[in-house]
Coordinates of C-alpha atoms in Angstrom, one line a residue:
M1 CA 0.1 -0.1 0.0
H2 CA 1.2 3.5 -0.8
S3 CA 0.4 6.2 1.8
L4 CA -0.1 9.9 1.2
I5 CA 0.4 12.6 3.8
V6 CA 0.1 16.3 3.3
H7 CA 1.6 18.3 6.0
Q8 CA 0.9 22.1 6.4
H9 CA 3.2 24.2 8.8
L10 CA 0.8 27.0 9.9
Y11 CA 2.7 29.8 11.6
Q12 CA 2.7 33.5 12.2
P13 CA 5.2 35.3 14.4
P14 CA 3.9 37.1 17.5
R15 CA 2.8 40.6 16.2
E16 CA 1.3 42.0 19.3
D17 CA 2.5 45.2 20.9
P18 CA 4.4 43.9 24.0
W19 CA 2.4 46.3 26.4
L20 CA -1.2 46.5 24.8
E21 CA -1.0 42.8 23.6
V22 CA -2.9 43.8 20.4
V23 CA -1.6 43.7 16.7
Q24 CA -1.2 47.3 15.5
T25 CA -2.0 48.2 11.7
E26 CA 0.6 47.0 9.4
P27 CA 0.3 49.0 6.2
S28 CA 2.2 46.5 4.1
A29 CA -0.6 44.0 4.7
A30 CA -3.1 46.3 3.1
P31 CA -6.1 45.9 2.4
E32 CA -6.2 44.1 5.6
H33 CA -5.4 45.6 9.0
D34 CA -2.3 43.4 9.6
W35 CA -0.6 40.3 8.1
N36 CA -2.3 37.8 10.5
A37 CA -5.7 39.1 9.2
R38 CA -4.5 39.1 5.6
I39 CA -3.2 35.5 5.7
N40 CA -6.1 34.2 7.6
R41 CA -8.5 35.5 4.9
E42 CA -6.3 34.2 1.9
C43 CA -5.3 31.0 3.5
Y44 CA -6.3 29.6 6.9
A45 CA -10.0 30.4 6.7
R46 CA -10.2 29.1 3.1
L47 CA -8.4 25.9 4.1
A48 CA -11.3 25.4 6.7
R49 CA -13.9 25.7 3.9
A50 CA -12.0 24.8 0.8
E51 CA -14.4 24.8 -2.3
A52 CA -14.1 22.7 -5.7
H53 CA -16.2 23.7 -8.5
H54 CA -17.9 21.3 -11.1
R55 CA -16.4 22.2 -14.4
D56 CA -18.9 22.6 -17.3
P57 CA -18.4 19.8 -19.8
R58 CA -19.4 22.2 -22.6
A59 CA -16.5 24.6 -21.9
A60 CA -13.4 24.7 -24.2
A61 CA -10.4 22.7 -22.9
H62 CA -8.4 25.9 -22.4
D63 CA -11.1 27.7 -20.4
S64 CA -9.9 27.3 -17.0
E65 CA -12.5 29.6 -15.4
A66 CA -15.6 27.7 -16.8
H67 CA -17.5 25.9 -14.1
A68 CA -21.0 25.2 -13.1
G69 CA -21.2 25.8 -9.4
V70 CA -19.9 24.6 -6.1
A71 CA -19.4 20.7 -6.2
R72 CA -18.1 20.2 -2.7
V73 CA -17.0 22.0 0.4
V74 CA -14.3 20.3 2.5
N75 CA -12.4 21.2 5.8
L76 CA -9.0 20.3 4.8
Y77 CA -7.8 20.3 8.3
A78 CA -9.8 17.1 8.5
W79 CA -7.7 15.5 5.7
C80 CA -4.3 17.1 6.0
S81 CA -1.6 16.8 8.8
F82 CA -0.8 20.1 10.4
D83 CA 0.8 22.1 13.1
V84 CA -0.4 25.4 14.2
G85 CA 2.1 27.7 16.0
A86 CA 1.0 28.6 19.5
T87 CA 1.5 32.4 18.7
L88 CA -0.7 32.1 16.0
C89 CA -3.4 30.3 18.2
E90 CA -3.1 33.3 20.5
W91 CA -4.3 35.6 17.7
L92 CA -6.9 33.2 16.4
D93 CA -8.4 32.9 19.9
H94 CA -9.9 36.4 19.7
A95 CA -9.6 37.6 16.1
A96 CA -10.6 34.5 14.2
P97 CA -12.1 31.8 16.6
D98 CA -14.1 30.2 13.6
T99 CA -10.7 29.2 11.9
L100 CA -9.2 27.8 15.2
R101 CA -12.6 25.9 15.8
A102 CA -12.2 24.4 12.3
M103 CA -8.7 23.2 13.0
Q104 CA -9.8 21.6 16.3
E105 CA -13.0 20.0 14.6
G106 CA -10.8 18.8 11.7
D107 CA -8.2 17.1 14.2
A108 CA -11.2 15.5 16.0
A109 CA -12.6 14.1 12.7
S110 CA -9.2 12.7 11.7
V111 CA -8.9 10.8 15.2
K112 CA -12.4 9.4 14.5
R113 CA -11.3 8.4 10.9
W114 CA -7.8 7.1 11.4
G115 CA -7.6 6.7 15.1
H116 CA -4.8 9.4 15.3
G117 CA -5.1 13.2 15.0
N118 CA -4.0 15.3 12.1
A119 CA -2.7 18.0 14.5
I120 CA 0.8 17.9 15.8
A121 CA 2.6 20.3 18.3
A122 CA 5.3 22.7 17.9
P123 CA 7.7 24.5 20.2
Y124 CA 5.7 27.5 21.8
H125 CA 7.8 30.3 19.9
H126 CA 9.3 29.7 16.4
V127 CA 12.8 29.6 17.8
I128 CA 15.7 27.7 16.3
L129 CA 16.0 25.1 18.9
P130 CA 19.7 23.9 18.2
L131 CA 20.7 27.6 18.9
A132 CA 18.7 27.6 22.2
S133 CA 20.4 26.7 25.6
P134 CA 19.3 23.3 27.0
R135 CA 16.9 25.2 29.4
E136 CA 15.3 27.4 26.9
R137 CA 14.8 24.5 24.5
R138 CA 13.0 22.4 27.2
T139 CA 10.8 25.2 28.0
E140 CA 9.9 26.0 24.4
I141 CA 9.0 22.3 23.9
R142 CA 7.1 21.9 27.1
W143 CA 5.0 25.2 26.6
G144 CA 4.2 23.9 23.2
L145 CA 3.0 20.5 24.3
R146 CA 1.0 21.9 27.3
D147 CA -0.7 24.5 24.9
F148 CA -1.5 21.8 22.5
R149 CA -3.1 19.6 25.0
R150 CA -5.3 22.5 26.1
R151 CA -6.4 23.2 22.6
F152 CA -6.9 19.9 21.2
G153 CA -7.9 17.8 24.3
R154 CA -5.3 15.2 23.9
D155 CA -1.4 14.7 24.1
A156 CA 0.7 15.4 21.0
E157 CA 2.1 12.4 19.3
G158 CA 4.4 14.4 17.1
I159 CA 6.0 17.7 17.0
W160 CA 7.1 20.2 14.2
L161 CA 10.4 21.6 14.6
P162 CA 10.7 25.4 13.5
E163 CA 12.5 25.5 10.1
C164 CA 13.0 21.8 10.6
A165 CA 16.0 22.8 12.5
A166 CA 17.6 19.9 14.4
D167 CA 20.7 18.7 16.1
E168 CA 21.3 15.7 18.3
D169 CA 20.5 17.7 21.5
T170 CA 17.2 18.8 20.0
L171 CA 16.0 15.4 19.0
D172 CA 17.0 14.1 22.6
A173 CA 15.1 16.9 24.2
V174 CA 12.0 16.1 22.0
A175 CA 12.2 12.5 22.7
A176 CA 12.6 13.1 26.6
E177 CA 9.2 14.7 26.6
G178 CA 7.5 11.7 25.4
V179 CA 7.0 12.8 21.7
R180 CA 6.8 9.9 19.2
F181 CA 7.9 11.6 15.9
T182 CA 8.9 14.5 14.0
I183 CA 9.0 15.4 10.2
L184 CA 12.3 16.3 8.4
A185 CA 13.7 16.9 5.1
P186 CA 15.1 13.9 3.3
Y187 CA 18.6 15.5 3.2
Q188 CA 18.5 15.8 7.0
V189 CA 18.6 12.1 7.5
K190 CA 21.6 9.8 6.3
G191 CA 20.8 6.0 5.7
H192 CA 17.2 6.0 4.9
D193 CA 16.0 4.0 1.9
G194 CA 14.1 6.5 -0.1
S195 CA 10.8 4.8 0.5
G196 CA 9.2 7.8 2.7
M197 CA 8.4 5.4 5.3
P198 CA 9.3 6.2 9.1
V199 CA 12.8 5.7 10.2
L200 CA 14.3 5.6 13.7
W201 CA 16.9 7.9 15.3
R202 CA 18.7 6.7 18.5
G203 CA 20.5 9.3 20.6
A204 CA 23.7 8.9 22.6
A205 CA 21.5 8.7 25.8
G206 CA 19.5 5.8 24.3
R207 CA 16.3 7.9 23.7
M208 CA 14.7 7.2 20.3
L209 CA 12.6 9.4 18.1
T210 CA 10.8 8.4 14.8
I211 CA 11.5 10.5 11.8
V212 CA 9.1 10.9 8.9
P213 CA 11.1 12.0 5.8
Y214 CA 9.2 14.3 3.4
D215 CA 9.5 14.5 -0.4
G216 CA 11.9 17.3 -0.9
S217 CA 11.4 17.4 -4.8
L218 CA 7.5 17.4 -4.4
A219 CA 7.8 20.1 -1.7
G220 CA 9.8 22.4 -3.8
D221 CA 7.6 22.0 -6.9
V222 CA 4.5 22.8 -4.8
A223 CA 6.0 25.8 -3.1
F224 CA 8.0 27.2 -6.0
G225 CA 6.8 25.5 -9.1
G226 CA 3.5 25.3 -11.0
L227 CA 1.9 22.3 -9.4
L228 CA -0.7 24.4 -7.6
G229 CA -2.2 25.5 -10.7
N230 CA -3.0 22.0 -12.0
P231 CA -5.0 19.6 -9.9
Q232 CA -4.4 16.6 -12.3
A233 CA -0.6 17.2 -12.3
L234 CA -0.6 17.5 -8.5
A235 CA -2.7 14.1 -8.2
Q236 CA -0.2 12.5 -10.4
R237 CA 2.7 13.6 -8.2
F238 CA 0.7 12.4 -5.1
T239 CA 0.5 8.9 -6.7
P240 CA 3.9 7.9 -8.1
Y241 CA 3.2 4.2 -7.6
R242 CA -0.4 4.0 -9.0
D243 CA 0.7 1.6 -11.8
A244 CA 3.3 -0.3 -9.7
V245 CA 3.1 -3.4 -7.8
L246 CA 4.9 -2.6 -4.4
A247 CA 6.9 -5.3 -2.6
S248 CA 6.8 -3.1 0.5
P249 CA 4.9 -0.1 1.7
R250 CA 5.7 3.3 0.5
C251 CA 4.8 6.8 1.5
T252 CA 4.9 10.3 -0.1
T253 CA 4.9 13.2 2.4
L254 CA 4.3 16.6 1.3
A255 CA 5.3 19.2 3.9
T256 CA 5.3 22.9 3.1
D257 CA 4.2 26.1 4.8
G258 CA 0.4 26.1 5.1
E259 CA 0.5 29.7 3.7
T260 CA 1.3 28.0 0.2
F261 CA -2.3 27.2 -0.3
G262 CA -4.1 30.4 -0.9
H263 CA -1.6 33.0 0.3
H264 CA 1.5 32.3 -1.8
H265 CA -0.6 30.6 -4.4
K266 CA -4.1 31.8 -5.1
S267 CA -6.7 29.2 -5.2
G268 CA -4.1 26.8 -4.0
D269 CA -6.5 25.4 -1.4
S270 CA -8.9 24.4 -4.2
T271 CA -6.3 22.8 -6.3
L272 CA -5.1 20.7 -3.3
L273 CA -8.8 19.7 -2.5
E274 CA -9.4 18.7 -6.2
A275 CA -6.2 16.7 -6.3
L276 CA -7.2 14.9 -3.1
A277 CA -10.6 14.3 -4.4
L278 CA -9.1 12.6 -7.6
I279 CA -6.7 10.2 -5.8
S280 CA -9.5 9.2 -3.2
H281 CA -10.7 7.0 -6.1
F282 CA -7.4 5.2 -6.3
S283 CA -7.3 1.9 -4.4
S284 CA -3.4 2.0 -4.5
T285 CA -3.0 5.2 -2.5
R286 CA -4.4 5.8 1.0
I287 CA -4.6 9.4 2.4
T288 CA -3.5 9.3 6.1
N289 CA -1.5 11.4 8.6
A290 CA 2.0 10.9 10.2
A291 CA 0.6 9.7 13.5
A292 CA -1.4 7.0 11.9
L293 CA 1.4 5.9 9.5
V294 CA 3.9 5.8 12.4
A295 CA 1.7 3.6 14.5
A296 CA 0.8 1.3 11.6
H297 CA 4.3 1.0 10.6
P298 CA 6.8 1.2 13.6
A299 CA 10.2 2.3 12.5
T300 CA 13.0 -0.1 12.6
Q301 CA 15.4 1.2 10.1
E302 CA 17.9 3.2 12.1
V303 CA 19.3 6.5 10.7
Q304 CA 21.8 9.1 11.3
L305 CA 20.9 12.8 11.6
V306 CA 22.6 15.5 9.6
S307 CA 23.5 17.7 12.6
P308 CA 22.7 20.6 12.7
S309 CA 20.6 21.0 9.7
A310 CA 17.4 22.9 8.6
W311 CA 15.0 22.9 5.7
S312 CA 15.6 26.5 4.7
C313 CA 19.5 26.8 5.0
A314 CA 22.0 25.0 2.9
H315 CA 24.7 25.9 5.7
G316 CA 23.1 24.0 8.6
I317 CA 21.6 26.7 10.8
E318 CA 23.9 29.5 9.8
R319 CA 21.1 31.6 8.4
W320 CA 20.0 32.6 12.0
R321 CA 23.6 33.6 13.3
S322 CA 25.8 34.6 10.4
N323 CA 26.3 35.9 6.9
C324 CA 26.1 32.6 5.3
G325 CA 24.7 33.7 1.9
C326 CA 21.1 32.3 2.3
R327 CA 18.8 35.4 1.6
L328 CA 15.7 36.0 -0.5
D329 CA 17.2 38.4 -3.0
G330 CA 19.8 36.3 -4.5
G331 CA 20.6 39.2 -7.2
K332 CA 21.9 41.4 -4.5
P333 CA 25.3 40.8 -2.6
A334 CA 25.1 38.9 0.6
R335 CA 25.1 41.6 3.3
Q336 CA 23.6 39.8 6.3
Q337 CA 26.7 40.3 8.5
W338 CA 24.2 42.0 11.0
R339 CA 22.8 38.6 12.0
G340 CA 25.6 37.5 14.4
P341 CA 25.8 40.8 16.1
L342 CA 22.0 40.9 16.6
R343 CA 22.0 37.3 18.1
V344 CA 24.9 38.2 20.4
A345 CA 23.3 41.4 21.6
L346 CA 19.9 39.6 22.3
E347 CA 21.7 36.8 24.1
Q348 CA 23.5 39.2 26.4
L349 CA 20.2 40.8 27.2
A350 CA 18.6 37.4 27.8
A351 CA 21.4 36.4 30.2
H352 CA 20.8 39.6 32.2
A353 CA 17.0 38.9 32.2
N354 CA 17.6 35.2 33.4
E355 CA 19.8 36.5 36.2
V356 CA 17.1 38.8 37.5
Y357 CA 14.7 36.0 37.2
E358 CA 16.5 33.4 39.0
R359 CA 17.8 35.7 41.7
E360 CA 14.4 37.1 42.6
G361 CA 12.4 33.9 41.6
T362 CA 14.4 31.9 44.2
T363 CA 13.2 34.3 46.9
I364 CA 9.5 34.4 46.1
F365 CA 8.6 31.1 44.3
R366 CA 8.0 27.9 46.4
D367 CA 9.6 25.7 43.8
N368 CA 12.6 26.0 41.5
P369 CA 12.1 29.1 39.4
W370 CA 12.7 27.2 36.2
D371 CA 10.3 24.5 36.9
V372 CA 7.8 27.3 37.6
R373 CA 8.5 28.8 34.4
D374 CA 7.8 25.5 32.6
A375 CA 4.5 25.1 34.4
Y376 CA 3.7 28.5 33.2
G377 CA 2.8 27.0 29.8
D378 CA -0.4 25.8 31.1
V379 CA -1.7 29.2 31.4
V380 CA 0.6 31.5 29.2
A381 CA -1.9 31.9 26.4
Q382 CA -4.5 33.4 28.8
D383 CA -4.7 36.4 30.9
G384 CA -6.6 38.0 33.9
E385 CA -7.5 35.6 36.7
A386 CA -5.9 32.6 35.1
L387 CA -2.5 34.3 35.4
A388 CA -3.1 35.7 38.8
S389 CA -4.2 32.4 40.2
F390 CA -1.1 30.7 38.9
A391 CA 1.1 33.4 40.6
R392 CA -0.8 33.0 43.9
N393 CA -0.2 29.3 43.8
A394 CA 3.5 29.5 42.9
V395 CA 4.7 32.1 45.5
V396 CA 5.8 31.4 49.0
D397 CA 3.0 33.8 50.6
A398 CA 0.0 34.1 48.5
T399 CA -1.4 36.8 50.8
N400 CA 1.4 39.1 50.0
N401 CA 0.1 41.2 47.1
E402 CA 3.6 42.7 46.2
Q403 CA 5.0 39.1 46.1
V404 CA 2.2 38.0 43.8
L405 CA 2.6 41.0 41.5
R406 CA 6.4 40.8 41.0
A407 CA 6.0 37.0 40.4
R408 CA 3.6 37.9 37.5
E409 CA 6.2 40.4 36.2
L410 CA 8.8 37.8 36.4
L411 CA 7.0 35.3 34.5
E412 CA 6.2 37.8 31.8
L413 CA 9.8 38.8 31.8
Q414 CA 10.6 35.2 30.8
R415 CA 7.7 35.2 28.1
A416 CA 9.3 38.3 26.6
T417 CA 12.8 36.9 26.9
L418 CA 11.7 33.8 24.9
R419 CA 10.2 36.0 22.4
L420 CA 13.5 37.6 21.7
F421 CA 14.5 34.7 19.5
T422 CA 11.7 34.4 17.0
S423 CA 13.4 33.1 13.9
C424 CA 11.8 35.4 11.5
A425 CA 14.1 38.2 12.9
W426 CA 17.1 36.6 11.2
F427 CA 15.5 35.0 8.1
F428 CA 15.2 37.9 5.8
D429 CA 17.7 40.2 4.1
E430 CA 17.6 43.7 6.0
V431 CA 18.1 44.6 9.7
D432 CA 15.5 47.4 9.3
R433 CA 12.4 45.1 8.7
I434 CA 9.2 44.5 10.5
E435 CA 10.5 41.3 12.0
V436 CA 13.4 42.7 13.5
R437 CA 11.6 45.7 15.0
Q438 CA 9.1 43.4 16.7
V439 CA 11.7 41.4 18.6
L440 CA 13.4 44.7 19.5
R441 CA 10.1 45.7 21.0
Y442 CA 10.2 42.6 23.1
A443 CA 13.7 43.6 24.0
A444 CA 12.4 46.9 25.5
R445 CA 9.8 45.1 27.4
V446 CA 12.5 42.7 28.8
L447 CA 14.4 45.9 30.1
E448 CA 11.2 47.3 31.7
L449 CA 10.2 44.2 33.4
S450 CA 13.6 43.4 34.8
G451 CA 13.5 46.6 36.5
T452 CA 16.8 47.7 35.2
G453 CA 15.9 49.5 31.9
S454 CA 17.3 52.9 32.9
R455 CA 20.6 51.4 33.7
L456 CA 21.0 48.7 31.0
T457 CA 19.4 50.6 27.9
P458 CA 22.6 52.4 26.9
D459 CA 24.5 49.1 26.9
V460 CA 21.7 47.3 24.9
V461 CA 22.0 50.2 22.3
Q462 CA 25.6 49.8 22.1
W463 CA 25.4 46.1 21.6
L464 CA 22.9 46.5 18.9
T465 CA 24.9 49.0 17.0
A466 CA 27.2 46.3 15.7
A467 CA 24.3 44.9 14.0
T468 CA 24.4 46.6 10.4
N469 CA 25.1 45.4 6.8
G470 CA 28.3 47.4 6.7
L471 CA 27.4 50.0 4.1
P472 CA 28.0 53.8 4.8
G473 CA 25.0 55.4 6.4
A474 CA 22.9 51.9 6.7
A475 CA 20.6 51.5 9.7
T476 CA 21.8 49.5 12.7
A477 CA 19.8 47.5 15.1
G478 CA 20.6 50.1 17.6
D479 CA 18.9 52.8 15.3
V480 CA 15.9 50.7 14.9
F481 CA 15.6 50.0 18.7
V482 CA 15.7 53.6 19.6
R483 CA 13.4 54.8 16.9
D484 CA 10.9 52.0 16.8
A485 CA 11.1 49.7 19.9
L486 CA 11.7 52.0 23.0
P487 CA 8.4 53.4 24.1
H488 CA 8.4 57.2 24.2
R489 CA 5.3 57.5 26.4
D490 CA 4.0 55.5 29.2
Q491 CA 1.7 52.8 27.8
A492 CA -0.7 52.9 30.9
L493 CA -1.0 56.7 30.5
R494 CA -2.0 56.3 26.7
V495 CA -4.6 53.8 27.7
A496 CA -6.0 56.0 30.6
A497 CA -6.3 59.2 28.1
A498 CA -8.2 57.2 25.8
A499 CA -10.4 55.9 28.5
M500 CA -11.1 59.4 29.5
A501 CA -11.8 60.5 26.0
C502 CA -14.3 57.6 25.7
A503 CA -16.1 58.5 28.9
A504 CA -16.3 62.3 27.7
A505 CA -17.9 61.0 24.6
G506 CA -20.5 59.0 26.5
T507 CA -19.1 55.5 25.6
P508 CA -17.1 54.5 28.7
A509 CA -14.9 51.4 28.4
S510 CA -14.3 48.7 31.0
R511 CA -11.5 47.2 28.9
M512 CA -9.1 48.5 26.4
A513 CA -6.4 46.3 24.8
T514 CA -5.1 44.2 27.7
Y515 CA -6.1 46.7 30.5
D516 CA -9.1 46.6 32.8
I517 CA -10.5 50.2 33.3
Q518 CA -12.4 51.9 35.9
T519 CA -13.6 55.4 35.3
I520 CA -15.4 58.1 37.4
G521 CA -15.9 61.7 37.1
T522 CA -17.5 64.4 35.1
E523 CA -16.5 66.8 32.3
A524 CA -14.5 68.9 34.6
E525 CA -12.3 66.0 35.8
W526 CA -12.0 62.4 35.1
Q527 CA -10.3 59.8 37.3
V528 CA -9.2 56.6 35.6
S529 CA -7.7 53.3 37.1
V530 CA -6.1 50.9 34.6
T531 CA -4.9 47.3 35.5
H532 CA -2.7 45.3 33.2
R533 CA -4.3 42.0 32.7
R534 CA -1.0 40.1 32.4
T535 CA 1.2 41.6 35.1
G536 CA -1.5 43.0 37.4
A537 CA 0.3 46.4 37.5
A538 CA -2.2 49.1 38.3
S539 CA -2.0 52.9 37.9
R540 CA -4.4 55.8 38.6
F541 CA -4.7 58.9 36.5
T542 CA -6.6 62.2 36.9
G543 CA -7.2 64.3 33.8
V544 CA -9.3 66.6 31.5
V545 CA -10.6 66.2 28.0
H546 CA -10.4 69.1 25.6
G547 CA -11.6 69.4 22.0
R548 CA -13.2 67.0 19.8
G549 CA -12.4 65.0 16.6
A550 CA -8.8 65.2 15.3
A551 CA -8.4 68.3 17.5
L552 CA -9.2 66.3 20.6
N553 CA -6.5 66.0 23.4
V554 CA -6.4 64.7 27.0
R555 CA -4.3 66.4 29.8
L556 CA -3.6 64.1 32.6
H557 CA -1.1 62.9 35.2
N558 CA -0.4 59.8 37.3
T559 CA -1.8 60.0 40.7
Q560 CA -0.5 56.6 41.9
H561 CA 2.1 58.1 44.1
G562 CA 1.3 61.7 44.6
E563 CA 1.4 64.5 42.0
G564 CA 3.1 63.3 38.8
A565 CA 3.9 65.6 35.7
W566 CA 1.1 66.6 33.6
E567 CA 1.2 65.4 29.9
V568 CA -0.9 66.0 26.8
V569 CA -1.9 63.0 24.7
H570 CA -3.4 63.0 21.2
P571 CA -5.7 60.5 19.6
H572 CA -2.9 59.1 17.5
E573 CA -1.4 57.9 20.7
F574 CA -4.5 56.2 21.8
P575 CA -4.9 52.3 21.3
E576 CA -6.0 52.1 17.7
D577 CA -9.5 50.7 18.2
A578 CA -10.2 53.4 20.8
A579 CA -8.9 56.1 18.3
R580 CA -10.7 54.8 15.5
T581 CA -14.1 54.7 17.4
L582 CA -13.7 58.2 18.7
L583 CA -12.6 59.8 15.5
A584 CA -15.3 58.0 13.4
R585 CA -17.9 60.1 15.4
Y586 CA -16.6 63.2 13.6
A587 CA -15.8 61.9 10.2
N588 CA -18.4 64.1 8.5
D589 CA -17.4 67.3 10.4
D590 CA -15.9 70.3 8.4
T591 CA -13.0 70.1 11.1
A592 CA -12.1 66.3 10.2
L593 CA -9.3 67.4 8.0
L594 CA -8.0 70.3 10.0
G595 CA -6.9 68.5 13.2

């Protein structure tokens, strides 16, 4: 029997503002608000309801647009193996819950159909695990497995490694957590017979992990060739043994980014559906998933790992730490020498954050601070009372509010520190890109939560200045950090000002971004309390609202610890949703253009 597995790697980096925990407008994603929203519309939501159209038999052979209506609608998550990154799930939770629900329902349907689910886990953040320390590697794996269990209601049988980046220590760490298999490129494995069937890796410590090698040629033709424009051609590639008599089982595994089907290739989801529909009639090929294949055909052939290696770097894992030559624009000189200094700078910052966490955590946590961090994976995707309850249960004295609040800050410090190493920051060609800006914002958040921001910030800027492409006048990561990452206004103050403006407009808010809000007062003076739902940090402000529309401004000050300096905040500094709602009230006014 020949088996077919189609695996989709679904992932978006964390794009949320580190303080507000919402995704800001990303103009390059137009016409959508941000890239998560755009790719969900073009891909993830379409995969949940892929459509195939009945072709009109009277149409000319060359008329690819001719059809006679919708022939079938299929949730491809029920037929394709997939992993979905936890940071993407965080966004789907509130922005596209129907898409996440379709993934969960598709997994449940595959369990019913094949006895094993289509969904497999992934480390929580998309980090290059061979470049992580053993402690960070373990936490990323454990957080990913805990989050998977919460979302899919079962333990993960397999795990996807970001960028398929693997070395001996990474596979050993995965096997140590009880995971059965992973999927790798064929060139990452030495000694397999080319059948595509599961093979066995055995580590120096005796732990074993099954590897399912995907078809590299097929993956390349789907991602970069024209296969997604022709369902018949794709179906033929899916069934290479349809006319052969097989002496032993064979498997064809397609593994590629899920964004390929609809985002990179328009209507790729429909092409995939039509190809799967065509081969469903072939008795010689069985559609399945990796977990079911591994269970039905336990691996016995032992192989060696090419260590370290990844699916998107010809130089092992150098793309994420050196100027190895891997880049998107091959027509330009390789000028990615900023990659190494950027990693070194962030590793220095992470070491500082970890020292703060261990020193303070040893005092306030009942258990080992690093065990507490691992356990935080059970609730890290939530906020509010879930995080507060976790902190109360973790500290020495649950009645000590200051201790509980600092525990919450320390755990968020670790979350921000882990986010520093999101692989996208190193993948592309320039240091002044949206992906680098995002991890540098997490760096600014790390400085703030560590409590040493004012002292260490100049050092961090200096470390980052070495990250540049070497051309005269080119931006450095230090420039990007100062310009785009460091907050130039207290975030709680921005939220409080927006809350006052909403109250003055007659639409008081009880929550804004990740802040809970309490507002009292009149037009003469407003008093607002804002509480961060992740850290529990609370501030009180007093202020007055002036003007309307684009000319609106709020004059306020922090009264948490006596009289603070008065500041003026304008609508463009409000959280986006609040600014959009307030300004829309005056969209027809003569003064709308004059603010």
